[in-house]
Structure formats: C-alpha cells, structure tokens
Amino acid sequence: MGVIASAPAKIILFGEHFVVYGEPAIVLAIDKRAYAKADLRLDKRIFLRSLNMNVAGYFEDENFKVEEGNPKEAKMKLEPLKCAVEKVLEISSEKVGLNIEVNSTVPVAAGLGSSAAVAAAVVAAVGALLNVKLSKEDVFRMAYDAEKIMHGTPSGIDPAISTFGGAMLFQIDTGFKPLDVKTDIPIVIGNTGVERSTRSQVAKVRSLRDRYPQIVDPMMRAAREIVLRAIEALKDGDLKTTGELMDINHALLYGLGVSDESLEWLINAARKAGALGAKLTGAGGGGCMIALANKDSIRNVLEAVQRAGGNAFLAKKTNEGVRIEPV
Ligand code: MEV
C-alpha cells in the first residue's frame, strides 16, 4: 500500500527578493496543492515520475537512467526530489527501493512555489511510508535542502509556507511567525505563462545589489517598512492600505529589474479594472502577478486579467500545510 501526501502552493503578498537579504516578507498558503505518492519497490532503486512535468527516471547510487523525457532535463528536474527522498532515507537508515510519483495542480516555474510544495509532499510521503516520525520542522528542513539544489540561495520562505500553511511573516534570522489576518483577502492570480528560473532572477538581483549598494540598500529598507505597515493593515482588515502597499512593493521590484512586459501588461489591466493594488509575486521575470480587489470588483478584475491574456483564477488562503492524504 502506498502513501499519498500533499502540500500547498503559496503567494508572496510582500517582500520577495528582499527576503533573501534578511528583510521580512508576508506569505499565504493557497488552495492549490502538489501531491506525492510513495511505494516500496522490490529492488533498491529510486524511481521518480513527475506527471505534470512529463519526466521520469531511475536513480541508483550516482547513476541516472531516464524513462521519460530528455535525459539531461529529466535528471535536472528530478534531482531535487531525489535529494528530498535521500534526506528521509538517511534518518530511517533503511536501504529500500522506492517508487515516487508526483502530480501538482500548481503551475510550474510561475512564482507559486511549486517545487517547494512538491518537495514537502515527497518528504512527508516517504516519511510516512517508512514510519519515520517527522515533525513539521523536519519536513521544512528537508524540503529546504531540496530547494537549495534547485534555486541556489533561496530564503526558505517557500518550503516554510508549504509545510506550515496559513499566513505567515517570514524572516531568515527569526524564522516564521503565524500572522493574524482579520479578513478574507480577495486575490486574483494571473499567470503570464512565461516560465522563468528563480535561480537566475535571484542572481540578477544579487548582481544589481553588488553594483549599486547605495541605491539598492535603501530599497531594502523601504521594503521592510512596507511589510511593517502591511502587518497592521492586514490585522485591521484595511484592504485599501494593503492595496496601496502592494503597488509600492511592485514599484520596488520593478526597480530591481525583476518585472517584465508580460507582468506589466496584466498588472495594468488589473489596476484599470479597479484592483486596489497589484504586483508580481515570487521571483518575477514572467510567472504570476496578484491583484487585490473588493468583493464587488473582484469579478471585473479577474475578467480583465483574462482578457489581457493571463490565465487567471481566484486564490483562497488555506490553513492546511503539508498533510497525509487518505488512500
Ligand atoms: C521565490 O518564491 C521568492 C524569492 O524571494 C526567492 C526566495 O526567497 O527564496 C524570489
């Protein structure tokens, strides 16, 4: 009998990129989940298949044998998942073979934390299959290690929210704190359909900061102030201020060079249709934007983003982090 685990995707409301340099960020888990199924094999190999990325293959020691997809691409995409599996095998000290199948309703490379959600689900599924007692903190650490293979120097915000769920204030130094959000936050997500790599977006910001520290450091401080004001606005259910702060946050991200034409197009469409605020979410350079709207204008905003060519949907916050699914 296999075990299935799942973990949610996320949207960053405030503070992406700045969070990599120690500033705070606000993140929400959303009701789109990644699923991982783990089964024992009779041999000692690890077989991994990603249904949504159309890649599959076997890992045995350092060797990789492709089963589906381009060999190089398949290995690159499956390697972080192999790392997630190995982290659990290390503490279980069992030498077993495993079949792992992942499937995700989260668009890939779109800023919604698909890779972290998948990694957290894989860790939880393998842990449950092998009867390894894992705390949520353990799942987070292991998913974070897998993320580092994929993204270089990630802050840890994506695996944290996928593991714990809910709404959270995250900062590298102090970790994560659940955030008090009084109101529903009616959000439209618009996917530009332009795939991009978090690793290269983060590297781009690092290079800008290295070249212009006197300019970028004050932007970091401004981003921190935005988050501090947003904590209050979210606590009070003040959507107007939250929207204004999103617009300012986006302007800073634009200044860092991580927006692009496709994002600007959707963001402008949302603002024209009455959004209270709109910004890119995640690493940028394509991927997704988010727009905040009042309950009575959210349909207009959704349709405007769709008409502008975005794949748009409404996001709901979920409190459910990583979990084992009934089989
Ligand atoms: C990616 O979802 C958010 C970034 O800030 C990178 C990170 O924090 O790891 C761009």
mmCIF file of N, CA and C in Angstrom, residues 227-322:
data_model
loop_
_atom_site.group_PDB
_atom_site.id
_atom_site.type_symbol
_atom_site.label_atom_id
_atom_site.label_comp_id
_atom_site.label_asym_id
_atom_site.label_seq_id
_atom_site.Cartn_x
_atom_site.Cartn_y
_atom_site.Cartn_z
ATOM 1 N N VAL A 227 6.425 46.041 4.664
ATOM 2 C CA VAL A 227 5.955 44.850 5.381
ATOM 3 C C VAL A 227 5.426 45.236 6.770
ATOM 4 N N LEU A 228 6.143 46.126 7.458
ATOM 5 C CA LEU A 228 5.687 46.519 8.809
ATOM 6 C C LEU A 228 4.320 47.194 8.752
ATOM 7 N N ARG A 229 4.123 48.054 7.744
ATOM 8 C CA ARG A 229 2.811 48.710 7.594
ATOM 9 C C ARG A 229 1.746 47.692 7.189
ATOM 10 N N ALA A 230 2.148 46.742 6.351
ATOM 11 C CA ALA A 230 1.177 45.744 5.864
ATOM 12 C C ALA A 230 0.695 44.841 6.991
ATOM 13 N N ILE A 231 1.566 44.543 7.944
ATOM 14 C CA ILE A 231 1.147 43.696 9.081
ATOM 15 C C ILE A 231 -0.047 44.367 9.776
ATOM 16 N N GLU A 232 0.076 45.676 10.002
ATOM 17 C CA GLU A 232 -1.008 46.414 10.664
ATOM 18 C C GLU A 232 -2.257 46.438 9.793
ATOM 19 N N ALA A 233 -2.061 46.733 8.504
ATOM 20 C CA ALA A 233 -3.211 46.831 7.596
ATOM 21 C C ALA A 233 -3.974 45.497 7.538
ATOM 22 N N LEU A 234 -3.222 44.389 7.491
ATOM 23 C CA LEU A 234 -3.876 43.075 7.408
ATOM 24 C C LEU A 234 -4.597 42.752 8.725
ATOM 25 N N LYS A 235 -3.985 43.155 9.830
ATOM 26 C CA LYS A 235 -4.608 42.926 11.148
ATOM 27 C C LYS A 235 -5.929 43.670 11.240
ATOM 28 N N ASP A 236 -5.943 44.911 10.680
ATOM 29 C CA ASP A 236 -7.159 45.741 10.761
ATOM 30 C C ASP A 236 -8.158 45.424 9.649
ATOM 31 N N GLY A 237 -7.789 44.549 8.731
ATOM 32 C CA GLY A 237 -8.666 44.279 7.590
ATOM 33 C C GLY A 237 -8.767 45.482 6.664
ATOM 34 N N ASP A 238 -7.711 46.295 6.621
ATOM 35 C CA ASP A 238 -7.718 47.518 5.808
ATOM 36 C C ASP A 238 -7.190 47.198 4.391
ATOM 37 N N LEU A 239 -8.132 46.865 3.501
ATOM 38 C CA LEU A 239 -7.737 46.415 2.159
ATOM 39 C C LEU A 239 -7.174 47.560 1.315
ATOM 40 N N LYS A 240 -7.695 48.787 1.541
ATOM 41 C CA LYS A 240 -7.227 49.922 0.734
ATOM 42 C C LYS A 240 -5.731 50.150 0.958
ATOM 43 N N THR A 241 -5.331 50.202 2.231
ATOM 44 C CA THR A 241 -3.904 50.389 2.525
ATOM 45 C C THR A 241 -3.092 49.194 2.023
ATOM 46 N N THR A 242 -3.614 47.994 2.213
ATOM 47 C CA THR A 242 -2.897 46.795 1.745
ATOM 48 C C THR A 242 -2.631 46.911 0.239
ATOM 49 N N GLY A 243 -3.657 47.356 -0.508
ATOM 50 C CA GLY A 243 -3.514 47.502 -1.969
ATOM 51 C C GLY A 243 -2.472 48.545 -2.326
ATOM 52 N N GLU A 244 -2.516 49.685 -1.641
ATOM 53 C CA GLU A 244 -1.516 50.736 -1.920
ATOM 54 C C GLU A 244 -0.106 50.224 -1.668
ATOM 55 N N LEU A 245 0.040 49.475 -0.583
ATOM 56 C CA LEU A 245 1.369 48.950 -0.239
ATOM 57 C C LEU A 245 1.831 47.931 -1.294
ATOM 58 N N MET A 246 0.875 47.184 -1.850
ATOM 59 C CA MET A 246 1.243 46.234 -2.924
ATOM 60 C C MET A 246 1.786 46.994 -4.134
ATOM 61 N N ASP A 247 1.135 48.104 -4.464
ATOM 62 C CA ASP A 247 1.606 48.904 -5.608
ATOM 63 C C ASP A 247 3.021 49.422 -5.362
ATOM 64 N N ILE A 248 3.273 49.903 -4.149
ATOM 65 C CA ILE A 248 4.621 50.434 -3.859
ATOM 66 C C ILE A 248 5.647 49.299 -3.899
ATOM 67 N N ASN A 249 5.251 48.137 -3.348
ATOM 68 C CA ASN A 249 6.155 46.984 -3.360
ATOM 69 C C ASN A 249 6.494 46.595 -4.804
ATOM 70 N N HIS A 250 5.479 46.634 -5.671
ATOM 71 C CA HIS A 250 5.747 46.281 -7.066
ATOM 72 C C HIS A 250 6.720 47.275 -7.705
ATOM 73 N N ALA A 251 6.557 48.562 -7.365
ATOM 74 C CA ALA A 251 7.453 49.572 -7.936
ATOM 75 C C ALA A 251 8.911 49.264 -7.545
ATOM 76 N N LEU A 252 9.105 48.817 -6.323
ATOM 77 C CA LEU A 252 10.469 48.469 -5.883
ATOM 78 C C LEU A 252 10.994 47.255 -6.664
ATOM 79 N N LEU A 253 10.110 46.272 -6.846
ATOM 80 C CA LEU A 253 10.526 45.073 -7.585
ATOM 81 C C LEU A 253 10.853 45.430 -9.036
ATOM 82 N N TYR A 254 10.065 46.327 -9.595
ATOM 83 C CA TYR A 254 10.334 46.814 -10.956
ATOM 84 C C TYR A 254 11.732 47.440 -10.981
ATOM 85 N N GLY A 255 12.015 48.233 -9.942
ATOM 86 C CA GLY A 255 13.333 48.877 -9.842
ATOM 87 C C GLY A 255 14.468 47.874 -9.759
ATOM 88 N N LEU A 256 14.192 46.713 -9.168
ATOM 89 C CA LEU A 256 15.229 45.669 -9.097
ATOM 90 C C LEU A 256 15.404 44.960 -10.439
ATOM 91 N N GLY A 257 14.492 45.213 -11.365
ATOM 92 C CA GLY A 257 14.604 44.622 -12.708
ATOM 93 C C GLY A 257 13.974 43.249 -12.828
ATOM 94 N N VAL A 258 13.058 42.900 -11.887
ATOM 95 C CA VAL A 258 12.509 41.548 -11.953
ATOM 96 C C VAL A 258 11.072 41.499 -12.506
ATOM 97 N N SER A 259 10.569 42.661 -12.978
ATOM 98 C CA SER A 259 9.283 42.582 -13.678
ATOM 99 C C SER A 259 9.589 42.365 -15.161
ATOM 100 N N ASP A 260 8.587 42.167 -15.964
ATOM 101 C CA ASP A 260 8.786 42.101 -17.408
ATOM 102 C C ASP A 260 7.498 42.564 -18.083
ATOM 103 N N GLU A 261 7.555 42.613 -19.417
ATOM 104 C CA GLU A 261 6.430 43.133 -20.191
ATOM 105 C C GLU A 261 5.134 42.379 -19.905
ATOM 106 N N SER A 262 5.242 41.048 -19.831
ATOM 107 C CA SER A 262 4.030 40.238 -19.661
ATOM 108 C C SER A 262 3.382 40.531 -18.297
ATOM 109 N N LEU A 263 4.201 40.725 -17.272
ATOM 110 C CA LEU A 263 3.662 41.041 -15.938
ATOM 111 C C LEU A 263 3.054 42.441 -15.920
ATOM 112 N N GLU A 264 3.773 43.400 -16.517
ATOM 113 C CA GLU A 264 3.268 44.784 -16.520
ATOM 114 C C GLU A 264 1.910 44.865 -17.198
ATOM 115 N N TRP A 265 1.766 44.089 -18.257
ATOM 116 C CA TRP A 265 0.520 44.085 -19.027
ATOM 117 C C TRP A 265 -0.650 43.647 -18.154
ATOM 118 N N LEU A 266 -0.459 42.546 -17.438
ATOM 119 C CA LEU A 266 -1.545 42.017 -16.597
ATOM 120 C C LEU A 266 -1.789 42.924 -15.386
ATOM 121 N N ILE A 267 -0.731 43.469 -14.831
ATOM 122 C CA ILE A 267 -0.860 44.344 -13.654
ATOM 123 C C ILE A 267 -1.636 45.608 -14.033
ATOM 124 N N ASN A 268 -1.317 46.178 -15.189
ATOM 125 C CA ASN A 268 -2.049 47.367 -15.644
ATOM 126 C C ASN A 268 -3.515 47.054 -15.896
ATOM 127 N N ALA A 269 -3.776 45.895 -16.495
ATOM 128 C CA ALA A 269 -5.168 45.511 -16.775
ATOM 129 C C ALA A 269 -5.942 45.411 -15.458
ATOM 130 N N ALA A 270 -5.318 44.813 -14.443
ATOM 131 C CA ALA A 270 -5.991 44.647 -13.141
ATOM 132 C C ALA A 270 -6.257 46.009 -12.503
ATOM 133 N N ARG A 271 -5.284 46.898 -12.566
ATOM 134 C CA ARG A 271 -5.469 48.224 -11.940
ATOM 135 C C ARG A 271 -6.575 48.991 -12.649
ATOM 136 N N LYS A 272 -6.581 48.936 -13.977
ATOM 137 C CA LYS A 272 -7.621 49.657 -14.732
ATOM 138 C C LYS A 272 -9.008 49.128 -14.409
ATOM 139 N N ALA A 273 -9.084 47.831 -14.096
ATOM 140 C CA ALA A 273 -10.398 47.225 -13.809
ATOM 141 C C ALA A 273 -10.826 47.444 -12.361
ATOM 142 N N GLY A 274 -10.042 48.218 -11.608
ATOM 143 C CA GLY A 274 -10.490 48.575 -10.256
ATOM 144 C C GLY A 274 -9.785 47.849 -9.122
ATOM 145 N N ALA A 275 -8.660 47.171 -9.422
ATOM 146 C CA ALA A 275 -7.940 46.500 -8.324
ATOM 147 C C ALA A 275 -7.458 47.545 -7.314
ATOM 148 N N LEU A 276 -7.444 47.158 -6.059
ATOM 149 C CA LEU A 276 -6.955 48.060 -5.008
ATOM 150 C C LEU A 276 -5.429 48.131 -5.023
ATOM 151 N N GLY A 277 -4.815 47.121 -5.622
ATOM 152 C CA GLY A 277 -3.362 47.081 -5.737
ATOM 153 C C GLY A 277 -2.982 45.839 -6.523
ATOM 154 N N ALA A 278 -1.807 45.865 -7.154
ATOM 155 C CA ALA A 278 -1.375 44.689 -7.917
ATOM 156 C C ALA A 278 0.143 44.662 -7.949
ATOM 157 N N LYS A 279 0.688 43.456 -8.018
ATOM 158 C CA LYS A 279 2.145 43.307 -8.044
ATOM 159 C C LYS A 279 2.519 41.942 -8.608
ATOM 160 N N LEU A 280 3.780 41.794 -8.953
ATOM 161 C CA LEU A 280 4.247 40.453 -9.293
ATOM 162 C C LEU A 280 4.348 39.666 -7.996
ATOM 163 N N THR A 281 4.381 38.349 -8.079
ATOM 164 C CA THR A 281 4.558 37.538 -6.876
ATOM 165 C C THR A 281 5.598 36.462 -7.143
ATOM 166 N N GLY A 282 6.488 36.259 -6.176
ATOM 167 C CA GLY A 282 7.554 35.266 -6.381
ATOM 168 C C GLY A 282 8.749 35.924 -7.035
ATOM 169 N N ALA A 283 9.430 35.155 -7.868
ATOM 170 C CA ALA A 283 10.711 35.640 -8.394
ATOM 171 C C ALA A 283 10.562 36.632 -9.550
ATOM 172 N N GLY A 284 9.414 36.655 -10.236
ATOM 173 C CA GLY A 284 9.203 37.605 -11.339
ATOM 174 C C GLY A 284 9.879 37.161 -12.629
ATOM 175 N N GLY A 285 10.021 38.124 -13.564
ATOM 176 C CA GLY A 285 10.588 37.799 -14.875
ATOM 177 C C GLY A 285 9.627 36.983 -15.720
ATOM 178 N N GLY A 286 8.338 37.091 -15.468
ATOM 179 C CA GLY A 286 7.296 36.210 -16.010
ATOM 180 C C GLY A 286 6.607 35.605 -14.798
ATOM 181 N N GLY A 287 6.022 34.437 -14.982
ATOM 182 C CA GLY A 287 5.325 33.827 -13.839
ATOM 183 C C GLY A 287 4.039 34.566 -13.511
ATOM 184 N N CYS A 288 3.719 34.712 -12.239
ATOM 185 C CA CYS A 288 2.394 35.216 -11.852
ATOM 186 C C CYS A 288 2.419 36.616 -11.253
ATOM 187 N N MET A 289 1.283 37.311 -11.441
ATOM 188 C CA MET A 289 1.014 38.557 -10.724
ATOM 189 C C MET A 289 -0.181 38.297 -9.814
ATOM 190 N N ILE A 290 -0.354 39.170 -8.816
ATOM 191 C CA ILE A 290 -1.542 39.078 -7.970
ATOM 192 C C ILE A 290 -2.198 40.454 -7.894
ATOM 193 N N ALA A 291 -3.520 40.452 -7.766
ATOM 194 C CA ALA A 291 -4.250 41.713 -7.616
ATOM 195 C C ALA A 291 -5.236 41.577 -6.469
ATOM 196 N N LEU A 292 -5.300 42.622 -5.667
ATOM 197 C CA LEU A 292 -6.251 42.660 -4.549
ATOM 198 C C LEU A 292 -7.467 43.463 -4.992
ATOM 199 N N ALA A 293 -8.653 42.974 -4.653
ATOM 200 C CA ALA A 293 -9.861 43.714 -5.063
ATOM 201 C C ALA A 293 -10.925 43.595 -3.992
ATOM 202 N N ASN A 294 -11.846 44.562 -3.964
ATOM 203 C CA ASN A 294 -13.019 44.437 -3.107
ATOM 204 C C ASN A 294 -13.888 43.311 -3.632
ATOM 205 N N LYS A 295 -14.761 42.807 -2.753
ATOM 206 C CA LYS A 295 -15.627 41.690 -3.179
ATOM 207 C C LYS A 295 -16.450 42.071 -4.418
ATOM 208 N N ASP A 296 -16.891 43.361 -4.485
ATOM 209 C CA ASP A 296 -17.764 43.728 -5.613
ATOM 210 C C ASP A 296 -16.991 44.001 -6.904
ATOM 211 N N SER A 297 -15.688 44.147 -6.864
ATOM 212 C CA SER A 297 -14.990 44.370 -8.148
ATOM 213 C C SER A 297 -14.099 43.203 -8.547
ATOM 214 N N ILE A 298 -14.087 42.145 -7.717
ATOM 215 C CA ILE A 298 -13.112 41.078 -7.984
ATOM 216 C C ILE A 298 -13.393 40.344 -9.314
ATOM 217 N N ARG A 299 -14.688 40.197 -9.649
ATOM 218 C CA ARG A 299 -15.040 39.533 -10.924
ATOM 219 C C ARG A 299 -14.506 40.341 -12.108
ATOM 220 N N ASN A 300 -14.706 41.681 -12.022
ATOM 221 C CA ASN A 300 -14.199 42.580 -13.082
ATOM 222 C C ASN A 300 -12.707 42.428 -13.257
ATOM 223 N N VAL A 301 -12.001 42.381 -12.126
ATOM 224 C CA VAL A 301 -10.538 42.296 -12.173
ATOM 225 C C VAL A 301 -10.129 40.958 -12.788
ATOM 226 N N LEU A 302 -10.797 39.898 -12.341
ATOM 227 C CA LEU A 302 -10.498 38.553 -12.872
ATOM 228 C C LEU A 302 -10.668 38.532 -14.386
ATOM 229 N N GLU A 303 -11.815 39.066 -14.846
ATOM 230 C CA GLU A 303 -12.096 39.030 -16.289
ATOM 231 C C GLU A 303 -11.117 39.915 -17.068
ATOM 232 N N ALA A 304 -10.735 41.055 -16.467
ATOM 233 C CA ALA A 304 -9.796 41.950 -17.161
ATOM 234 C C ALA A 304 -8.438 41.269 -17.336
ATOM 235 N N VAL A 305 -7.999 40.542 -16.311
ATOM 236 C CA VAL A 305 -6.701 39.855 -16.402
ATOM 237 C C VAL A 305 -6.802 38.741 -17.462
ATOM 238 N N GLN A 306 -7.958 38.072 -17.495
ATOM 239 C CA GLN A 306 -8.153 37.030 -18.510
ATOM 240 C C GLN A 306 -8.137 37.630 -19.918
ATOM 241 N N ARG A 307 -8.876 38.750 -20.088
ATOM 242 C CA ARG A 307 -8.935 39.399 -21.411
ATOM 243 C C ARG A 307 -7.550 39.858 -21.851
ATOM 244 N N ALA A 308 -6.716 40.222 -20.881
ATOM 245 C CA ALA A 308 -5.355 40.681 -21.219
ATOM 246 C C ALA A 308 -4.434 39.501 -21.547
ATOM 247 N N GLY A 309 -4.970 38.281 -21.492
ATOM 248 C CA GLY A 309 -4.188 37.110 -21.914
ATOM 249 C C GLY A 309 -3.634 36.288 -20.767
ATOM 250 N N GLY A 310 -3.965 36.677 -19.516
ATOM 251 C CA GLY A 310 -3.461 35.896 -18.382
ATOM 252 C C GLY A 310 -4.350 34.697 -18.102
ATOM 253 N N ASN A 311 -3.735 33.647 -17.583
ATOM 254 C CA ASN A 311 -4.521 32.532 -17.093
ATOM 255 C C ASN A 311 -4.873 32.891 -15.649
ATOM 256 N N ALA A 312 -6.116 33.352 -15.437
ATOM 257 C CA ALA A 312 -6.427 33.969 -14.141
ATOM 258 C C ALA A 312 -7.379 33.110 -13.321
ATOM 259 N N PHE A 313 -7.190 33.126 -12.017
ATOM 260 C CA PHE A 313 -8.080 32.411 -11.109
ATOM 261 C C PHE A 313 -8.101 33.108 -9.757
ATOM 262 N N LEU A 314 -9.099 32.771 -8.928
ATOM 263 C CA LEU A 314 -9.188 33.380 -7.597
ATOM 264 C C LEU A 314 -8.431 32.514 -6.603
ATOM 265 N N ALA A 315 -7.702 33.169 -5.708
ATOM 266 C CA ALA A 315 -6.930 32.404 -4.719
ATOM 267 C C ALA A 315 -7.652 32.443 -3.388
ATOM 268 N N LYS A 316 -7.660 31.310 -2.709
ATOM 269 C CA LYS A 316 -8.190 31.265 -1.336
ATOM 270 C C LYS A 316 -7.066 30.843 -0.417
ATOM 271 N N LYS A 317 -6.981 31.493 0.746
ATOM 272 C CA LYS A 317 -5.969 31.105 1.722
ATOM 273 C C LYS A 317 -6.333 29.729 2.290
ATOM 274 N N THR A 318 -5.338 28.899 2.510
ATOM 275 C CA THR A 318 -5.599 27.632 3.191
ATOM 276 C C THR A 318 -4.738 27.541 4.444
ATOM 277 N N ASN A 319 -5.316 27.002 5.514
ATOM 278 C CA ASN A 319 -4.535 26.838 6.746
ATOM 279 C C ASN A 319 -3.821 25.503 6.779
ATOM 280 N N GLU A 320 -4.162 24.632 5.816
ATOM 281 C CA GLU A 320 -3.609 23.271 5.809
ATOM 282 C C GLU A 320 -2.244 23.253 5.159
ATOM 283 N N GLY A 321 -1.226 22.994 5.933
ATOM 284 C CA GLY A 321 0.116 22.827 5.369
ATOM 285 C C GLY A 321 0.266 21.418 4.827
ATOM 286 N N VAL A 322 1.465 20.866 4.971
ATOM 287 C CA VAL A 322 1.706 19.520 4.450
ATOM 288 C C VAL A 322 0.816 18.530 5.219
#
